[in-house]
Each structure stands twice: as structure tokens, then as C-alpha cells.
mmCIF file of C-alpha atoms in Angstrom:
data_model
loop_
_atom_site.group_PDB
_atom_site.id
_atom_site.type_symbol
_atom_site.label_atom_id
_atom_site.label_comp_id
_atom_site.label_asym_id
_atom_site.label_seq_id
_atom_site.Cartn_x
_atom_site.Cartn_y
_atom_site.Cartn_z
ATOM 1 C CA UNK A 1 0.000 0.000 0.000
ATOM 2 C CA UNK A 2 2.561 2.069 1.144
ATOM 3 C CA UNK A 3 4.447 1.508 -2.114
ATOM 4 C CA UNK A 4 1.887 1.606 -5.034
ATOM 5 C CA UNK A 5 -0.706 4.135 -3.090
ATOM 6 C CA UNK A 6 -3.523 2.131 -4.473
ATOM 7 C CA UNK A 7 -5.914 -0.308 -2.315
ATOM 8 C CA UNK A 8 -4.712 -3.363 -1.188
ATOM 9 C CA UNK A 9 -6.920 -7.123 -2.016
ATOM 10 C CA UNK A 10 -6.160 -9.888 -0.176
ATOM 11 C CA UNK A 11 -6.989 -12.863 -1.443
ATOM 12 C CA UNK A 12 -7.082 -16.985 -0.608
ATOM 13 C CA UNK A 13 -4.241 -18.586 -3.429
ATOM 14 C CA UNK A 14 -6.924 -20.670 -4.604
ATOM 15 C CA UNK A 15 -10.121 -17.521 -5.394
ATOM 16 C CA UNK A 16 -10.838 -17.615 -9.276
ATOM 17 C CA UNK A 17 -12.067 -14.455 -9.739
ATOM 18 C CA UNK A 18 -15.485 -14.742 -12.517
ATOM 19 C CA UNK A 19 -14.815 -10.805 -12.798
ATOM 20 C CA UNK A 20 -12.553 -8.203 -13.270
ATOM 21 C CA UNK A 21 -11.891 -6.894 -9.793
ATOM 22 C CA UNK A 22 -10.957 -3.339 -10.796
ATOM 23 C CA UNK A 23 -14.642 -2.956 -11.417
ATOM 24 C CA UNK A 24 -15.470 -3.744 -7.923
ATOM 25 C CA UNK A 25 -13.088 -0.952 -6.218
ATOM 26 C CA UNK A 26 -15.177 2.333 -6.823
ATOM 27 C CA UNK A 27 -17.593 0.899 -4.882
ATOM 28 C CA UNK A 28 -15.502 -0.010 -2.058
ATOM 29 C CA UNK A 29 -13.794 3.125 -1.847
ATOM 30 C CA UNK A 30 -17.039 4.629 -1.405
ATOM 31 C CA UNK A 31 -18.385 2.277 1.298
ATOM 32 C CA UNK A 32 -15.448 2.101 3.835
ATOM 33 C CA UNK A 33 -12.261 1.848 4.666
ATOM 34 C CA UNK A 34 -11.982 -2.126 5.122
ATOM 35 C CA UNK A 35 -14.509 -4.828 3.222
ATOM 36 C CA UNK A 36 -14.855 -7.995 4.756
ATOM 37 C CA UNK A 37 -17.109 -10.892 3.761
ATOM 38 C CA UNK A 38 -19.526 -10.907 7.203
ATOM 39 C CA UNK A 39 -22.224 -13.330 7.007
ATOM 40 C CA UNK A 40 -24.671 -10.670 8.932
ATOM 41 C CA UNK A 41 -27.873 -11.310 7.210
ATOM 42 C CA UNK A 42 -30.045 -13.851 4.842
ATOM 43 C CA UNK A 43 -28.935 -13.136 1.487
ATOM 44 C CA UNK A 44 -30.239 -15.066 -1.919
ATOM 45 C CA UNK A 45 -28.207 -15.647 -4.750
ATOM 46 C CA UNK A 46 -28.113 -17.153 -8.618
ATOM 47 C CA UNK A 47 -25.757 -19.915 -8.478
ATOM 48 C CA UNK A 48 -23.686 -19.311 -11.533
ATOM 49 C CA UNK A 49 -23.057 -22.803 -12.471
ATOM 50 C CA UNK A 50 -26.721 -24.651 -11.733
ATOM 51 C CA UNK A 51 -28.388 -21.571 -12.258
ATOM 52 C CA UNK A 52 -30.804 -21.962 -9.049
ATOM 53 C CA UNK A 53 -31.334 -19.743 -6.040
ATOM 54 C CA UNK A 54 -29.170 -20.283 -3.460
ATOM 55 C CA UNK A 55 -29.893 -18.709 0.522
ATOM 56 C CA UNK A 56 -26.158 -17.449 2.192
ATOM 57 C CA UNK A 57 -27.685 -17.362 6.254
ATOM 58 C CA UNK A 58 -25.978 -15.737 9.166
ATOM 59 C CA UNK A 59 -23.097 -17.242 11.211
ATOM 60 C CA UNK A 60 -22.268 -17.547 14.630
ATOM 61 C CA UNK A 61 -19.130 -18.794 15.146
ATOM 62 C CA UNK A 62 -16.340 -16.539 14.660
ATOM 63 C CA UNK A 63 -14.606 -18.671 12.403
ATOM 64 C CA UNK A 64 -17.629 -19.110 10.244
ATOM 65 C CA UNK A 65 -18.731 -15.074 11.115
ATOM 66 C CA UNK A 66 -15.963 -13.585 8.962
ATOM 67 C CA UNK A 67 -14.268 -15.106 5.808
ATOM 68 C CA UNK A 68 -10.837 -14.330 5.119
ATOM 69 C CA UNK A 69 -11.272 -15.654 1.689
ATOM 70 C CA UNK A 70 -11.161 -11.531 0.177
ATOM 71 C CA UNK A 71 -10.100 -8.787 2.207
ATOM 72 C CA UNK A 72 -10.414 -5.112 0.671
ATOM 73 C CA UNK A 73 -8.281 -2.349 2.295
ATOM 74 C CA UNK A 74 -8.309 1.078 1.186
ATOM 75 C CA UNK A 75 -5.109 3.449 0.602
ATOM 76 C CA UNK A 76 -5.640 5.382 3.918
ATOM 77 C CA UNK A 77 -4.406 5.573 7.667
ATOM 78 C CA UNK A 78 -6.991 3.837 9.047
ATOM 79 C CA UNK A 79 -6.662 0.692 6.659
ATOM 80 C CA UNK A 80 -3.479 0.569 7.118
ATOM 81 C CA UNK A 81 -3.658 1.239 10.910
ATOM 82 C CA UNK A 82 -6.592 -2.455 10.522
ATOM 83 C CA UNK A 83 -3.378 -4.167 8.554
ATOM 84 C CA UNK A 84 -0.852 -3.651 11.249
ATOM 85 C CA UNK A 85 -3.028 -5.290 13.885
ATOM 86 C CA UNK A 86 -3.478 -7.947 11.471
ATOM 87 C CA UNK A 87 -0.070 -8.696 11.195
ATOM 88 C CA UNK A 88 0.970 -8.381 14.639
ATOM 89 C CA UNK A 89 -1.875 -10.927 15.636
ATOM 90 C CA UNK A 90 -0.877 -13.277 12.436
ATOM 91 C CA UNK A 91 2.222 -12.940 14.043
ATOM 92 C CA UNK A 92 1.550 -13.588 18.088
ATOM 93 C CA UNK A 93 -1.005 -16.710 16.763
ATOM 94 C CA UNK A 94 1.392 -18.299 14.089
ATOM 95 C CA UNK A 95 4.274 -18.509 16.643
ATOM 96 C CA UNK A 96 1.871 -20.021 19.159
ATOM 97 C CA UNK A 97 0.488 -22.531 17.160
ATOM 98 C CA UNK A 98 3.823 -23.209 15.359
ATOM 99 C CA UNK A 99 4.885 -25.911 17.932
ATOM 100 C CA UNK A 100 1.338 -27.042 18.146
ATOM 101 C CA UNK A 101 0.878 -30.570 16.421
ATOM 102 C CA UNK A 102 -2.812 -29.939 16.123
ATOM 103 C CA UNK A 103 -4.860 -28.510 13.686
ATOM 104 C CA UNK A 104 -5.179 -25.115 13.086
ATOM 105 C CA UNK A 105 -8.245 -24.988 11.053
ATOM 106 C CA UNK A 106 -10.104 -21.598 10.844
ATOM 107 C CA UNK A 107 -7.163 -19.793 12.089
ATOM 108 C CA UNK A 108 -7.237 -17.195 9.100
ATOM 109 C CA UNK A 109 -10.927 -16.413 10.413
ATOM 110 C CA UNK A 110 -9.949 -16.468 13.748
ATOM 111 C CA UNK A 111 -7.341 -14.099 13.365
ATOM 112 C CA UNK A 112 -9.575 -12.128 11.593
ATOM 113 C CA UNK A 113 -12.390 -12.057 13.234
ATOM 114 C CA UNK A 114 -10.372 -10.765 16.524
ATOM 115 C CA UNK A 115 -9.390 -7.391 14.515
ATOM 116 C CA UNK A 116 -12.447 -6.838 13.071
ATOM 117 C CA UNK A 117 -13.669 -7.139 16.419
ATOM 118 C CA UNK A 118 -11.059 -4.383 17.859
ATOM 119 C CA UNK A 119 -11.406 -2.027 15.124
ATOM 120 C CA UNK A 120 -15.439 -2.241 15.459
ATOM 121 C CA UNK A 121 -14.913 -1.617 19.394
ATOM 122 C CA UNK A 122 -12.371 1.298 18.831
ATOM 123 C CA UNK A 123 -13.953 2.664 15.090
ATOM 124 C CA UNK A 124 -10.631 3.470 14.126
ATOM 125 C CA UNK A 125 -11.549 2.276 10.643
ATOM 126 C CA UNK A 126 -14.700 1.905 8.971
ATOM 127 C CA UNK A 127 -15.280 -1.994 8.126
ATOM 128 C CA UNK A 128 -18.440 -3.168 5.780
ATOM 129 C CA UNK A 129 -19.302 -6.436 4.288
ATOM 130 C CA UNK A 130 -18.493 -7.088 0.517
ATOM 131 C CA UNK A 131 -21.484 -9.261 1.071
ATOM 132 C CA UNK A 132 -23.292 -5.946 0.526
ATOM 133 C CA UNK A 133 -21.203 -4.485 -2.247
ATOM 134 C CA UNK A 134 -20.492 -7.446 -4.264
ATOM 135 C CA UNK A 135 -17.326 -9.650 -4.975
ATOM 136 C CA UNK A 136 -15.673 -10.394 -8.600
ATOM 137 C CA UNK A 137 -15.141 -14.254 -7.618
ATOM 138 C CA UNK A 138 -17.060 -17.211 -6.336
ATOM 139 C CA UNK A 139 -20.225 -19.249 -7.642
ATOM 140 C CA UNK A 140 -23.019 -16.943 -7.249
ATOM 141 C CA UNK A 141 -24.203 -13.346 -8.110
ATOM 142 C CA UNK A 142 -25.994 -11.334 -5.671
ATOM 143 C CA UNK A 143 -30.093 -10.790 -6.268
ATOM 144 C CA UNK A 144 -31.369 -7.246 -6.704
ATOM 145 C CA UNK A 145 -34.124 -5.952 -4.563
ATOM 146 C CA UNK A 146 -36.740 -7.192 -1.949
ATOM 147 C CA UNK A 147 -35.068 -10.838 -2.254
ATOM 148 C CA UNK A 148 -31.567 -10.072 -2.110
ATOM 149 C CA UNK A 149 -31.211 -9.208 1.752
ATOM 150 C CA UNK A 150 -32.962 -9.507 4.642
ATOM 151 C CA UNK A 151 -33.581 -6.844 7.136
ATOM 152 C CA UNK A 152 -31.881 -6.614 10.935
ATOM 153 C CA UNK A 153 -28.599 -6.323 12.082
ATOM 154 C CA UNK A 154 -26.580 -9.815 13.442
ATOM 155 C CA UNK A 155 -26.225 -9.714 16.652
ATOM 156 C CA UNK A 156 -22.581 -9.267 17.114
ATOM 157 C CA UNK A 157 -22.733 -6.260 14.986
ATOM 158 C CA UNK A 158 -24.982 -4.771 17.300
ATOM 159 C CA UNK A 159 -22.636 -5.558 20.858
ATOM 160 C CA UNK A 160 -19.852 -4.489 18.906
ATOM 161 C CA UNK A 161 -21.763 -1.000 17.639
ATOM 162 C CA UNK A 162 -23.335 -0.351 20.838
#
């Protein structure tokens, strides 16, 4: 970010993107500072490849809450302010579980989920859901209008706003 002066995307090595991304970042400079993919509400989608509509519900477990599949940070202070936690708690939770002969499933989302949940509690960035904006990869589109989104806030959101 630093470098180039241009957002940042973060994505999982194996995300085949279905659309040019490029297209997606006016809209996420406009709605924030850091987009996330937060399960927070019903949503319906077209499944691209059986072409039937599909219902994304809301999560509950932090790992499942937040996917670190896509992040979107913006060229400013306060997403870069988001990335430095995020490395620091990569960091601290990598050399913990390094000697750990367990599994470390989830721990992207877990990591995740912990600074999105210190950034909502301090608002030192603003954080929205590319759930709402729409994402150039995966194997649905996003439904317009009464259909595509439930009403209500998840319940986290709401503790964390509060």
C-alpha cells in the first residue's frame, strides 16, 4: 500500500475471480475503509453454475462469522492502521500454534475475526461487508431488490456497535 498508493486485495491462493476486480473498487472506496465478507444477514443468490437460487444465512461462530477468503483495504491511515493489527496478531497466533501438532483450522478467520472485532470496538476504521457491495469471484451473483437481503442487524454487529 505504502508503495503503489492504491488499495490493497487480499486474497485466498486458490479464489478464481469470474470478474474483473478493478470494477469492484469504486464501490468499495465509497463504502469504507476495510470490506470484509460478514455473514450478517439472509442473502439469496443465482448460483452461476446450476443456475438456481441459493440462501447465504448468518453465522455464529467466529470462524464461520468472517471469511478471510477476500479482504479489501483502502489506501488510507486507518486501513493501514486495521493491517498492522493484522499482522501483529498473524504474528503472536502463528508462533503459538507453530509448535502445536494440532490442527489449526479456521485460524485465518480467527485471526480475523479478533481485529475486526477491535477495530469495530475502537472505530478506528470503517469496516463493511463485501457481502453488501459485491465480490468479482465465487459461484453466485448477488439478487437485486426485496429478495436479495434480509432486514436486521446480526447480533454481534450490534454488541460491537453499541
Amino acid at each position: 500500500m505504502r508503495l503503489f498508493k492504491r488499495p490493497l486485495i487480499l486474497t485466498d491462493i486458490d479464489i478464481v475471480f469470474r470478474d474483473d476486480p478493478a470494477r469492484y473498487v469504486p464501490r468499495w472506496i465509497e463504502a469504507g475503509d476495510v470490506g470484509v465478507r460478514f455473514f450478517d444477514a439472509v442473502r439469496a443468490r443465482w448460483s452461476v453454475s446450476r443456475k438456481r437460487l441459493l440462501y447465504r444465512y448468518p453465522k455464529f461462530e467466529p470462524w464461520r462469522m468472517l471469511n478471510a477468503g477476500c479482504v479489501y483495504l483502502k489506501a488510507n491511515t486507518q486501513a493501514k492502521s486495521f493491517l498492522d493489527v493484522l499482522a501483529n496478531h498473524t504474528s503472536e497466533a502463528m508462533a503459538r500454534f507453530a509448535d502445536n501438532r494440532g490442527s489449526n483450522w479456521w485460524i485465518d478467520q480467527n485471526i480475523l475475526y479478533a481485529v475486526f472485532v477491535a477495530t469495530m470496538r475502537q472505530g478506528s476504521a470503517k469496516v463493511f461487508s463485501l457481502e453488501n457491495t459485491g465480490i468479482p469471484f465465487g459461484g453466485y451473483v448477488p439478487v437485486e431488490g426485496d429478495l436479495g437481503r434480509s432486514a436486521g442487524t446480526h447480533p454481534a454487529l450490534a454488541l460491537l456497535q453499541a
